[in-house]
Short mmCIF file of C-alpha atoms and ligand atoms in Angstrom, two decimals:
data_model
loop_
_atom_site.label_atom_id
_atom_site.label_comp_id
_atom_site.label_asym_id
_atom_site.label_seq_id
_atom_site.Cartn_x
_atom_site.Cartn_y
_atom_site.Cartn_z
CA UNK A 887 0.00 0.00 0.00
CA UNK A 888 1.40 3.17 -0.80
CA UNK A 889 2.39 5.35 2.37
CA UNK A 890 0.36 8.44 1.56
CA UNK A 891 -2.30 9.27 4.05
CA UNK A 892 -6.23 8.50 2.49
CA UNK A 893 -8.32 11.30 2.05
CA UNK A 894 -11.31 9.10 2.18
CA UNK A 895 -10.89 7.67 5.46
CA UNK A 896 -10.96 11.55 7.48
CA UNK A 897 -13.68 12.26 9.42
CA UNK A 898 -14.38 16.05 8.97
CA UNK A 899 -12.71 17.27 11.82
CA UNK A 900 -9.96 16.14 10.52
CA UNK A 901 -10.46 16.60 7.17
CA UNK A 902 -10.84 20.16 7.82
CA UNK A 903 -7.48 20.46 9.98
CA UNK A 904 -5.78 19.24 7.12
CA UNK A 905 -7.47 21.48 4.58
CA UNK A 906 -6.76 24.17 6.77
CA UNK A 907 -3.08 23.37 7.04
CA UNK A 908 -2.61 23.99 3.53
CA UNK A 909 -4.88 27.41 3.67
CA UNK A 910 -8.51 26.07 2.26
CA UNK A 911 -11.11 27.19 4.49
CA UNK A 912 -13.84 25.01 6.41
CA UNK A 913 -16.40 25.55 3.91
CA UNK A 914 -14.36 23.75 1.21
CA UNK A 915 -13.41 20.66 3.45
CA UNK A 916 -17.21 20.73 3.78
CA UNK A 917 -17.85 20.64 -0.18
CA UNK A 918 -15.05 18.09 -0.59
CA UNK A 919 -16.75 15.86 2.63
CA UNK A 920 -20.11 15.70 0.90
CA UNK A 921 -18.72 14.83 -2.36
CA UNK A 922 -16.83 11.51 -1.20
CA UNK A 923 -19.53 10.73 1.69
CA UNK A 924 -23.05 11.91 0.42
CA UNK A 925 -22.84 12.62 -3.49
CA UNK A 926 -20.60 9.02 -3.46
CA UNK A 927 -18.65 10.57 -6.29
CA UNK A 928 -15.24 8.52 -7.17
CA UNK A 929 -13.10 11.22 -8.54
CA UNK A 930 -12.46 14.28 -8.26
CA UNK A 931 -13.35 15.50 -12.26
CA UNK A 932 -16.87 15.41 -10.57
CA UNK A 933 -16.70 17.12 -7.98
CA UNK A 934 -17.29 20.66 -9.87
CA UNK A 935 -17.34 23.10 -7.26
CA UNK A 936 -13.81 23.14 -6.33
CA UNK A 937 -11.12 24.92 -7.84
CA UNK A 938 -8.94 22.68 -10.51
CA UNK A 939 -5.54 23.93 -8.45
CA UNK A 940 -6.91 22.42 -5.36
CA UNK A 941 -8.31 19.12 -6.67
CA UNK A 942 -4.51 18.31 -8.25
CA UNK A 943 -2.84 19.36 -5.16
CA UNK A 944 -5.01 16.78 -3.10
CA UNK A 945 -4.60 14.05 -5.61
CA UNK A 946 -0.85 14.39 -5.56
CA UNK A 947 -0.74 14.48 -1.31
CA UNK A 948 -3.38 11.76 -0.19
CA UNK A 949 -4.79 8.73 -1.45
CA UNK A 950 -8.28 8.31 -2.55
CA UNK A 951 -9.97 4.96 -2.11
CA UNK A 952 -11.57 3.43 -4.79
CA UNK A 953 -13.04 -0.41 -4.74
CA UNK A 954 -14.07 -2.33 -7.89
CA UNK A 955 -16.68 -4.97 -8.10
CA UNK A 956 -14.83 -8.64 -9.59
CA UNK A 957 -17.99 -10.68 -8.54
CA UNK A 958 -21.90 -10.08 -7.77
CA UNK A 959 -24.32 -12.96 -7.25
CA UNK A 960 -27.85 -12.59 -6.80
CA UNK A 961 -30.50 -14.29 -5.23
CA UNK A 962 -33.18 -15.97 -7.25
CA UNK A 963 -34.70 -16.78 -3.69
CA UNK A 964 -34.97 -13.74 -1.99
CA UNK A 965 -32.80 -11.20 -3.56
CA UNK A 966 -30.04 -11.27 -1.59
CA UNK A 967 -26.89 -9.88 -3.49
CA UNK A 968 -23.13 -11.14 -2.49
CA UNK A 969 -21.05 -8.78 -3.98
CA UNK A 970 -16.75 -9.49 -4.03
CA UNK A 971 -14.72 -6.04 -4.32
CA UNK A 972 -11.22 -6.04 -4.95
CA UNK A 973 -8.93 -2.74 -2.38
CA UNK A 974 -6.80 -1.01 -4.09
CA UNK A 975 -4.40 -3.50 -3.36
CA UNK A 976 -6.17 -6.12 -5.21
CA UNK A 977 -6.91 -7.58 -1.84
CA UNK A 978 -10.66 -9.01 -2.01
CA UNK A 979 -12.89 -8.20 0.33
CA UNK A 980 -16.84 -9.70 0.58
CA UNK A 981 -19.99 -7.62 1.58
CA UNK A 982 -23.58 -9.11 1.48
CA UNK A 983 -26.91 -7.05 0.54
CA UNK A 984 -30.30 -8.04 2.13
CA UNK A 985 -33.71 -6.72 1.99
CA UNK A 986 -35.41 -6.64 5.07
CA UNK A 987 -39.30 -5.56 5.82
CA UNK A 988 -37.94 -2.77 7.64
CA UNK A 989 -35.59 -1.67 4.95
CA UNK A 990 -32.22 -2.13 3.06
CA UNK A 991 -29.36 -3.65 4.87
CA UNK A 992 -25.65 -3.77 4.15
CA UNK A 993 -23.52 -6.62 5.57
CA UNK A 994 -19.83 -5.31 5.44
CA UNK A 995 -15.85 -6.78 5.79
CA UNK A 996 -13.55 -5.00 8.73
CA UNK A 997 -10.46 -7.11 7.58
CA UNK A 998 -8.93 -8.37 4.81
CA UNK A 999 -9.27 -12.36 5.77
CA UNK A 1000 -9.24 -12.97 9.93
CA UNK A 1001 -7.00 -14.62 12.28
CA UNK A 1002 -9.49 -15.33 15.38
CA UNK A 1003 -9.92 -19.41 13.98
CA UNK A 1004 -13.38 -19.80 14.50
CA UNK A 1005 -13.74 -23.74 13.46
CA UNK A 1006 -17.20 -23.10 12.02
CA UNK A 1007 -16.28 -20.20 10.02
CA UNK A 1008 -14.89 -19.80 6.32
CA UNK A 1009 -13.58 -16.36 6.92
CA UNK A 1010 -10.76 -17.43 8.78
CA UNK A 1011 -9.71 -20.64 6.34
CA UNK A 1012 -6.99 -17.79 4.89
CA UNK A 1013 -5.73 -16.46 7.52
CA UNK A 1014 -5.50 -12.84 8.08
CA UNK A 1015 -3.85 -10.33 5.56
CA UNK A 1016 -4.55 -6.78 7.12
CA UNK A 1017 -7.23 -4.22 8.36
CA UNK A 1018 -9.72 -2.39 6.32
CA UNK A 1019 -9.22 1.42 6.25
CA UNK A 1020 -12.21 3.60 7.34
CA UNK A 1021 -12.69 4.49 3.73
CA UNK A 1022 -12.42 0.50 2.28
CA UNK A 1023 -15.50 -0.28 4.74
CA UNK A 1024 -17.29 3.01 4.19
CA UNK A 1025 -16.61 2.40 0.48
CA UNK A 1026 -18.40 -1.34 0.31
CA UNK A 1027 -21.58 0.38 1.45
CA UNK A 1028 -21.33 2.93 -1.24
CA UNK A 1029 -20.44 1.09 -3.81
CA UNK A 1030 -23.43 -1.51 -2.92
CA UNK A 1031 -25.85 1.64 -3.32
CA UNK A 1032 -23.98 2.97 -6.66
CA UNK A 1033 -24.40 -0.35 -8.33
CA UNK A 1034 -28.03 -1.31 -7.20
CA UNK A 1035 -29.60 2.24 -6.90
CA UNK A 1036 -30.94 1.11 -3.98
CA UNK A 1037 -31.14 3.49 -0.70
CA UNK A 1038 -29.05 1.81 2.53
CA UNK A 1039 -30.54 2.33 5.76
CA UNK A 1040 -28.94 -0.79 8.03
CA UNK A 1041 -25.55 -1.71 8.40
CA UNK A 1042 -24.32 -4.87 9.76
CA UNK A 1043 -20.54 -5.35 10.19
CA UNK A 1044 -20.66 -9.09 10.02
CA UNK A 1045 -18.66 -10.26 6.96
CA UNK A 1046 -15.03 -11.38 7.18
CA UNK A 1047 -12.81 -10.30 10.03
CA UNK A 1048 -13.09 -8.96 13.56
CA UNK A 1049 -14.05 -5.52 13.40
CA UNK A 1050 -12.37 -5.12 17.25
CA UNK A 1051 -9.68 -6.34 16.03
CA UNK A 1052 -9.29 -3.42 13.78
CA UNK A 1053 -10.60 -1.26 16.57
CA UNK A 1054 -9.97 2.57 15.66
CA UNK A 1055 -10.04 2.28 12.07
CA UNK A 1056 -13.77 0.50 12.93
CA UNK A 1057 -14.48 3.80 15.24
CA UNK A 1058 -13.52 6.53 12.53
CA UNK A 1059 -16.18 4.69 10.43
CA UNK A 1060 -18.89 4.66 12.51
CA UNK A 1061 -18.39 8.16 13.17
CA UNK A 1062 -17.97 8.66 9.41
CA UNK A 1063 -21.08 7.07 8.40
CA UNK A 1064 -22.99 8.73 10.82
CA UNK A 1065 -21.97 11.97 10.20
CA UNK A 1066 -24.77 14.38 9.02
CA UNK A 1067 -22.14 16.11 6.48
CA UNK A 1068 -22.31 12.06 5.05
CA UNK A 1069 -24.68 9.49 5.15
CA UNK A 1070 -26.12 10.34 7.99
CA UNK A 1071 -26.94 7.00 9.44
CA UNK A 1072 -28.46 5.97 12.42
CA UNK A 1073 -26.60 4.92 15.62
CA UNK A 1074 -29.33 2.58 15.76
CA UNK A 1075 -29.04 1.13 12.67
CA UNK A 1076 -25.87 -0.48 13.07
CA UNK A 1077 -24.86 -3.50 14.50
CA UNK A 1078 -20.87 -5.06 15.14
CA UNK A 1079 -20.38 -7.80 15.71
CA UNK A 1080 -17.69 -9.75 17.88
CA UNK A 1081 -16.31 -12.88 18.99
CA UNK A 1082 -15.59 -11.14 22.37
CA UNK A 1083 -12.53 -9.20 22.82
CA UNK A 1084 -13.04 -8.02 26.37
CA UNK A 1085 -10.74 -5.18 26.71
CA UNK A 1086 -12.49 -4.01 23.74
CA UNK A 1087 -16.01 -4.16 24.49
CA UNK A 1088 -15.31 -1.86 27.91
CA UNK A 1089 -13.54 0.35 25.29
CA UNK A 1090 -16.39 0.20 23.23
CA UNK A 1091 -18.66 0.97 26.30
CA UNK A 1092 -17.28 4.29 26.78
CA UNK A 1093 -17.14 5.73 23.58
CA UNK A 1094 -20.68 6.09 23.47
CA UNK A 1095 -22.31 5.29 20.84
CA UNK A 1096 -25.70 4.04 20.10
CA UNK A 1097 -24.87 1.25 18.32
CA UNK A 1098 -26.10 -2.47 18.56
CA UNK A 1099 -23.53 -4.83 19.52
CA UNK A 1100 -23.93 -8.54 18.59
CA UNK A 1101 -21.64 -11.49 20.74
CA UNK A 1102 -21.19 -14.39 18.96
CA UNK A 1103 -21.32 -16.94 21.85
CA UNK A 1104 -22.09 -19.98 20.38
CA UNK A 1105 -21.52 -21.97 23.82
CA UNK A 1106 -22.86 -21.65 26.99
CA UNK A 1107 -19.92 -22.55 28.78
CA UNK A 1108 -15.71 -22.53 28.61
CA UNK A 1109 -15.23 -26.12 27.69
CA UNK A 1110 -17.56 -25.93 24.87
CA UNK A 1111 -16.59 -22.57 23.80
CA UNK A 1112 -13.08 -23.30 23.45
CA UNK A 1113 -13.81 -26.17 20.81
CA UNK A 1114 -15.34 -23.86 18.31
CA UNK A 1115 -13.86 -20.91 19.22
CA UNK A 1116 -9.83 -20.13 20.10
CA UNK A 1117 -10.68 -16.70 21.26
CA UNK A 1118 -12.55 -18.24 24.25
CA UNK A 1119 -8.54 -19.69 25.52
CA UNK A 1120 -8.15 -16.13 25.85
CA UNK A 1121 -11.41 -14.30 27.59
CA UNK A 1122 -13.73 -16.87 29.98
CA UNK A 1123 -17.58 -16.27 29.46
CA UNK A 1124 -17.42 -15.05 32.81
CA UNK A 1125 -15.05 -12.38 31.92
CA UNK A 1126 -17.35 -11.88 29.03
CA UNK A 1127 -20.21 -11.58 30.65
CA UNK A 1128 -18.85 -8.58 32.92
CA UNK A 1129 -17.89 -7.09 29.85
CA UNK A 1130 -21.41 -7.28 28.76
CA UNK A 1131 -23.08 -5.82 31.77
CA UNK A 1132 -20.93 -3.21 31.71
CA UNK A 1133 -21.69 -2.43 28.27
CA UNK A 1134 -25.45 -2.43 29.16
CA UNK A 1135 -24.76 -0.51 32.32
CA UNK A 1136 -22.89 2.72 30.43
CA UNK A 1137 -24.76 2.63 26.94
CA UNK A 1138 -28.37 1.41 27.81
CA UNK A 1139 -28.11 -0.55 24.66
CA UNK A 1140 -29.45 -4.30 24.72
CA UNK A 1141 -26.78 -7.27 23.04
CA UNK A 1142 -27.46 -9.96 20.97
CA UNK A 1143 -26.18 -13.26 21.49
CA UNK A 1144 -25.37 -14.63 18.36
CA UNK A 1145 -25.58 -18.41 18.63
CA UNK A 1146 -25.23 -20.62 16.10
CA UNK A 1147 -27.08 -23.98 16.41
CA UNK A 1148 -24.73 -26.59 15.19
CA UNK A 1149 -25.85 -30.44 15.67
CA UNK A 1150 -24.44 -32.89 18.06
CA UNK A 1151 -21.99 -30.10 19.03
CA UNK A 1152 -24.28 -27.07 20.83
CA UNK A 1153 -27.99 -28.24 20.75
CA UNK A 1154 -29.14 -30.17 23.83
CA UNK A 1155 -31.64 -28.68 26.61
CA UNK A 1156 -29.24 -28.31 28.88
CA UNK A 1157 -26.94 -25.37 26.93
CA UNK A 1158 -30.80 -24.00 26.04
CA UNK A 1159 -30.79 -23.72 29.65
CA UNK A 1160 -27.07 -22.45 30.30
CA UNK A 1161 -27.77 -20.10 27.21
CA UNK A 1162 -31.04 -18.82 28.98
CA UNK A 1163 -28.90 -18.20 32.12
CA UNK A 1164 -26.47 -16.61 30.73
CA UNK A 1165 -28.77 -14.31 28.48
CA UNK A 1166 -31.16 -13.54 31.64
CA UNK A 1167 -27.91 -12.10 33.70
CA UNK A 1168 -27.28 -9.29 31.08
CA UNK A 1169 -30.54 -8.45 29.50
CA UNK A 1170 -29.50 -10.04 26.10
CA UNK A 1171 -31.64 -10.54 23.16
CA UNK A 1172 -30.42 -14.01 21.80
CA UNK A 1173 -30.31 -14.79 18.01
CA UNK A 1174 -30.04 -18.45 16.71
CA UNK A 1175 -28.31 -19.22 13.31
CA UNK A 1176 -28.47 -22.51 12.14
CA UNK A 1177 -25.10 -23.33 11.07
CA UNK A 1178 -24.41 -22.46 7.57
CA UNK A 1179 -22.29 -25.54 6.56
CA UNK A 1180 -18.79 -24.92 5.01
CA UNK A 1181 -17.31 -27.70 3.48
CA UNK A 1182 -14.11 -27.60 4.66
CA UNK A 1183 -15.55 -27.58 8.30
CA UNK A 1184 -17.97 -30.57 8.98
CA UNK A 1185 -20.57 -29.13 10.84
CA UNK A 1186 -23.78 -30.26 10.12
CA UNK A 1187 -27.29 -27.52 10.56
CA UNK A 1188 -29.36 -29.41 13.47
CA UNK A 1189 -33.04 -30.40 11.84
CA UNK A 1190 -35.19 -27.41 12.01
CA UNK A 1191 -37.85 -29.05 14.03
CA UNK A 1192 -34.44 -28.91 16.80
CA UNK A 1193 -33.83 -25.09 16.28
CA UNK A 1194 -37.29 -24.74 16.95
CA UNK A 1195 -37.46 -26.53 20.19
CA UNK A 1196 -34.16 -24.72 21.20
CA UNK A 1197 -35.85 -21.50 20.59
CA UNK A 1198 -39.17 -22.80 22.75
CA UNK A 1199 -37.33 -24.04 25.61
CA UNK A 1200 -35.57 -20.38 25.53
CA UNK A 1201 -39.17 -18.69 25.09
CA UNK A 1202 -40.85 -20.90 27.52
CA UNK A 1203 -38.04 -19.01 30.16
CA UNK A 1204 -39.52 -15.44 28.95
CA UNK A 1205 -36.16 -15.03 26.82
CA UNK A 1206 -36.50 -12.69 23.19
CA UNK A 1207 -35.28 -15.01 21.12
CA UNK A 1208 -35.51 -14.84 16.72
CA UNK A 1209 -34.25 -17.38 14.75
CA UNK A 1210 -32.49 -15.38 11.12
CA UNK A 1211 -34.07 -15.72 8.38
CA UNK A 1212 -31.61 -17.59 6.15
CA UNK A 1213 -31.24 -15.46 3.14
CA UNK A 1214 -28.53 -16.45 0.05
CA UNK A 1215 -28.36 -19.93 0.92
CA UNK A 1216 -27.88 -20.54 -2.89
CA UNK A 1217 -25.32 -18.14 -3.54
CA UNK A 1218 -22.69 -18.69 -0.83
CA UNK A 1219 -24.27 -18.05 1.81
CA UNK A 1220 -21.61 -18.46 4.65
CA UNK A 1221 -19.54 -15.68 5.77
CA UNK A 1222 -16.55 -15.54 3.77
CA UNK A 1223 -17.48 -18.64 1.21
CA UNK A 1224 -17.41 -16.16 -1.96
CA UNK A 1225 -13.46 -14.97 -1.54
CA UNK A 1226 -12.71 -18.19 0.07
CA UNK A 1227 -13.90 -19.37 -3.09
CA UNK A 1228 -11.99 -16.97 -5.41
CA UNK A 1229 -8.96 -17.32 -3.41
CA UNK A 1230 -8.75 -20.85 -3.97
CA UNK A 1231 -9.72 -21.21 -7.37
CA UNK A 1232 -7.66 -18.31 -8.98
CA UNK A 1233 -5.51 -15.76 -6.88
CA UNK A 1234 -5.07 -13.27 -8.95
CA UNK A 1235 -8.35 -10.62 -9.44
CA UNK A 1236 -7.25 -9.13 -12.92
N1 SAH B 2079 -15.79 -11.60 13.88
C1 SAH B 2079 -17.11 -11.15 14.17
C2 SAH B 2079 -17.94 -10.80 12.97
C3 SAH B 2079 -17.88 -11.70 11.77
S1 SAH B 2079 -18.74 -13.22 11.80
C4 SAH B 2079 -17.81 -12.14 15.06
O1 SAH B 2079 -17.23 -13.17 15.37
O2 SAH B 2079 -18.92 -11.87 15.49
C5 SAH B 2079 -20.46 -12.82 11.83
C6 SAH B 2079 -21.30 -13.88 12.50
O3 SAH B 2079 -21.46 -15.04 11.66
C7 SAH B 2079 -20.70 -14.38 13.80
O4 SAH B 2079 -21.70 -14.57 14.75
C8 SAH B 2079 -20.10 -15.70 13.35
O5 SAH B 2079 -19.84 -16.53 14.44
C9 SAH B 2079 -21.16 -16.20 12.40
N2 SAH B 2079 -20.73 -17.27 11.50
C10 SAH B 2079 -19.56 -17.46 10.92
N3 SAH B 2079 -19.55 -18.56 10.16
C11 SAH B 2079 -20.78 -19.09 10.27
C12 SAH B 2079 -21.41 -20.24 9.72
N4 SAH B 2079 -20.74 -21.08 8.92
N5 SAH B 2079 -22.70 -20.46 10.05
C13 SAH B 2079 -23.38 -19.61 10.86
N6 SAH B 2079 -22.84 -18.53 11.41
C14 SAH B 2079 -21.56 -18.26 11.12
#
């Protein structure tokens, strides 16, 4: 990657410092801001109300993310579109597109690849290469919206890698697509989602945002955890749980427990019950994913009439519980199955 700073991945305090430094005043950082992060123009020949002298002196001194699109499957089912963009580093990156009742959601990538090992997951069959800038996740949504002409209102960052893993770069774009000089997205319409980095979530806590966050749990207990997921030799659920509380306590804001149902390995009564207790002690919504099989993994989805009685005997304790609608099961579906794919078959994206 080249070592110039990216003008795309500013928020506009800072984008305005750095205009400033070099004598533009605020109103043109403004003008440039809404150009990259509400007009979504990619270069600056559109962007026609700023002088020509300026324009050349910023594409000589920063960067300027731009993604392109190597692979788009759609739906015949429901729609769903999997979309595979190549960085300007030709590293590929994966973001999903859903249609919801109560709108359009975007399912984004915070790394390139992911190194947390989750045995279930196809993300992390690579490895990890590096973070996403603020700009290369901001730029999946916008690109999504460019191609499909469709308006974005949700934004999920569930697709490859561990978005606290990638911590402040995952921070600038929140507050980037937030921003009212931008998109102007809700708080509440976004959700992150983590495999539970502790010191992260109190982090999180405090930097108060209105945000959803999502756990992926998976197992009620250590022993169980730790066979599915490495990240659990590192954190105990107990330690997790504090983190969670804590994260209720400061932001008011309800987590999910992400739990996916995989059979013979998380499915009897008694982790409903552990799940229940667990849920009950921090106020957590829980959501149940059938496992989406990956075939270099194993695991099988339990029967449905299981998940269902998993989600009763979870009801029947006065728990919120939804079970996601599987969307895209015949294009990929799985988290990370698309580049895995691409990856393996040919490494090169030109
Ligand atoms: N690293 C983050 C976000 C990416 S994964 C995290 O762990 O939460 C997004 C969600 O999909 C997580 O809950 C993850 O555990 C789940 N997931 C990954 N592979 C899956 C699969 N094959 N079937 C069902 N859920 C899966």
């Amino acid at each position: 990657m080249s070592d110039k700073k990216d003008i795309k991945s500013m928020p506009f305090e800072l984008l305005t410092t750095e205009l400033a430094e070099r004598g533009y005043p605020k109103f043109r950082a403004s003008q440039l801001y809404r150009w990259m992060h509400k007009d979504l123009v990619d270069s600056y020949e559109e962007m026609t109300n700023l002088p020509k002298k300026m324009k050349e002196e910023l594409q000589t001194a920063y960067d300027f993310t731009k993604i392109r699109m190597i692979d788009r499957q759609i739906s015949q089912l429901d729609g769903t579109q999997k979309f595979l963009f190549a960085m300007p580093d030709n590293s590929l990156v994966e973001s999903v597109f859903m249609k919801y009742k109560f709108g359009n959601s975007v399912c984004i990538s915070s790394q390139v690849g992911c190194r947390m090992g989750c045995r279930f997951c196809a993300s992390t069959l690579d490895g990890l290469s590096r973070n996403l800038l603020p700009a290369e996740m901001l730029e999946q949504i916008y690109a999504i919206h460019r191609i499909t002409g469709e308006k974005i209102s949700h934004v999920v960052v569930m697709g490859t890698g561990e978005p606290l893993d990638n911590y402040d770069n995952l921070v600038t774009f929140l507050h980037m697509l937030t921003d009212e000089n931008g998109q102007n997205l809700s708080m509440r319409n976004i959700t992150v989602s983590t495999c539970g980095i502790v010191p992260r979530i109190y982090d999180l806590a405090k930097e108060d945002l209105s945000i959803t966050l999502a756990l992926s749990l998976h197992a009620p207990t250590d022993e169980k955890r730790r066979q599915i997921m490495p990240i659990a030799e590192t954190y105990s659920i107990r330690e997790l749980m504090d983190a969670c509380r804590y994260y209720f306590d400061t932001t008011g804001r309800r987590i999910t427990f992400e739990y996916s149902l995989i059979a013979n390995v998380n499915d009897t009564e008694e982790e409903a019950r552990d799940l229940w207790t667990l849920a009950k002690s921090v106020g957590a919504h829980i959501n149940l994913i059938p496992v989406n099989p990956v075939k270099e993994r194993g695991y099988q989805q339990p029967q449905m009439t299981a998940v269902r009685a998993f989600k009763e005997k979870l009801e029947k304790q006065g728990i919120n519980v939804s079970i996601r609608r599987v969307l895209g099961r015949d294009i990929d579906g799985a988290c990370g199955q698309l580049r895995h794919r691409h990856l393996t078959e040919d490494g090169s994206v030109d």
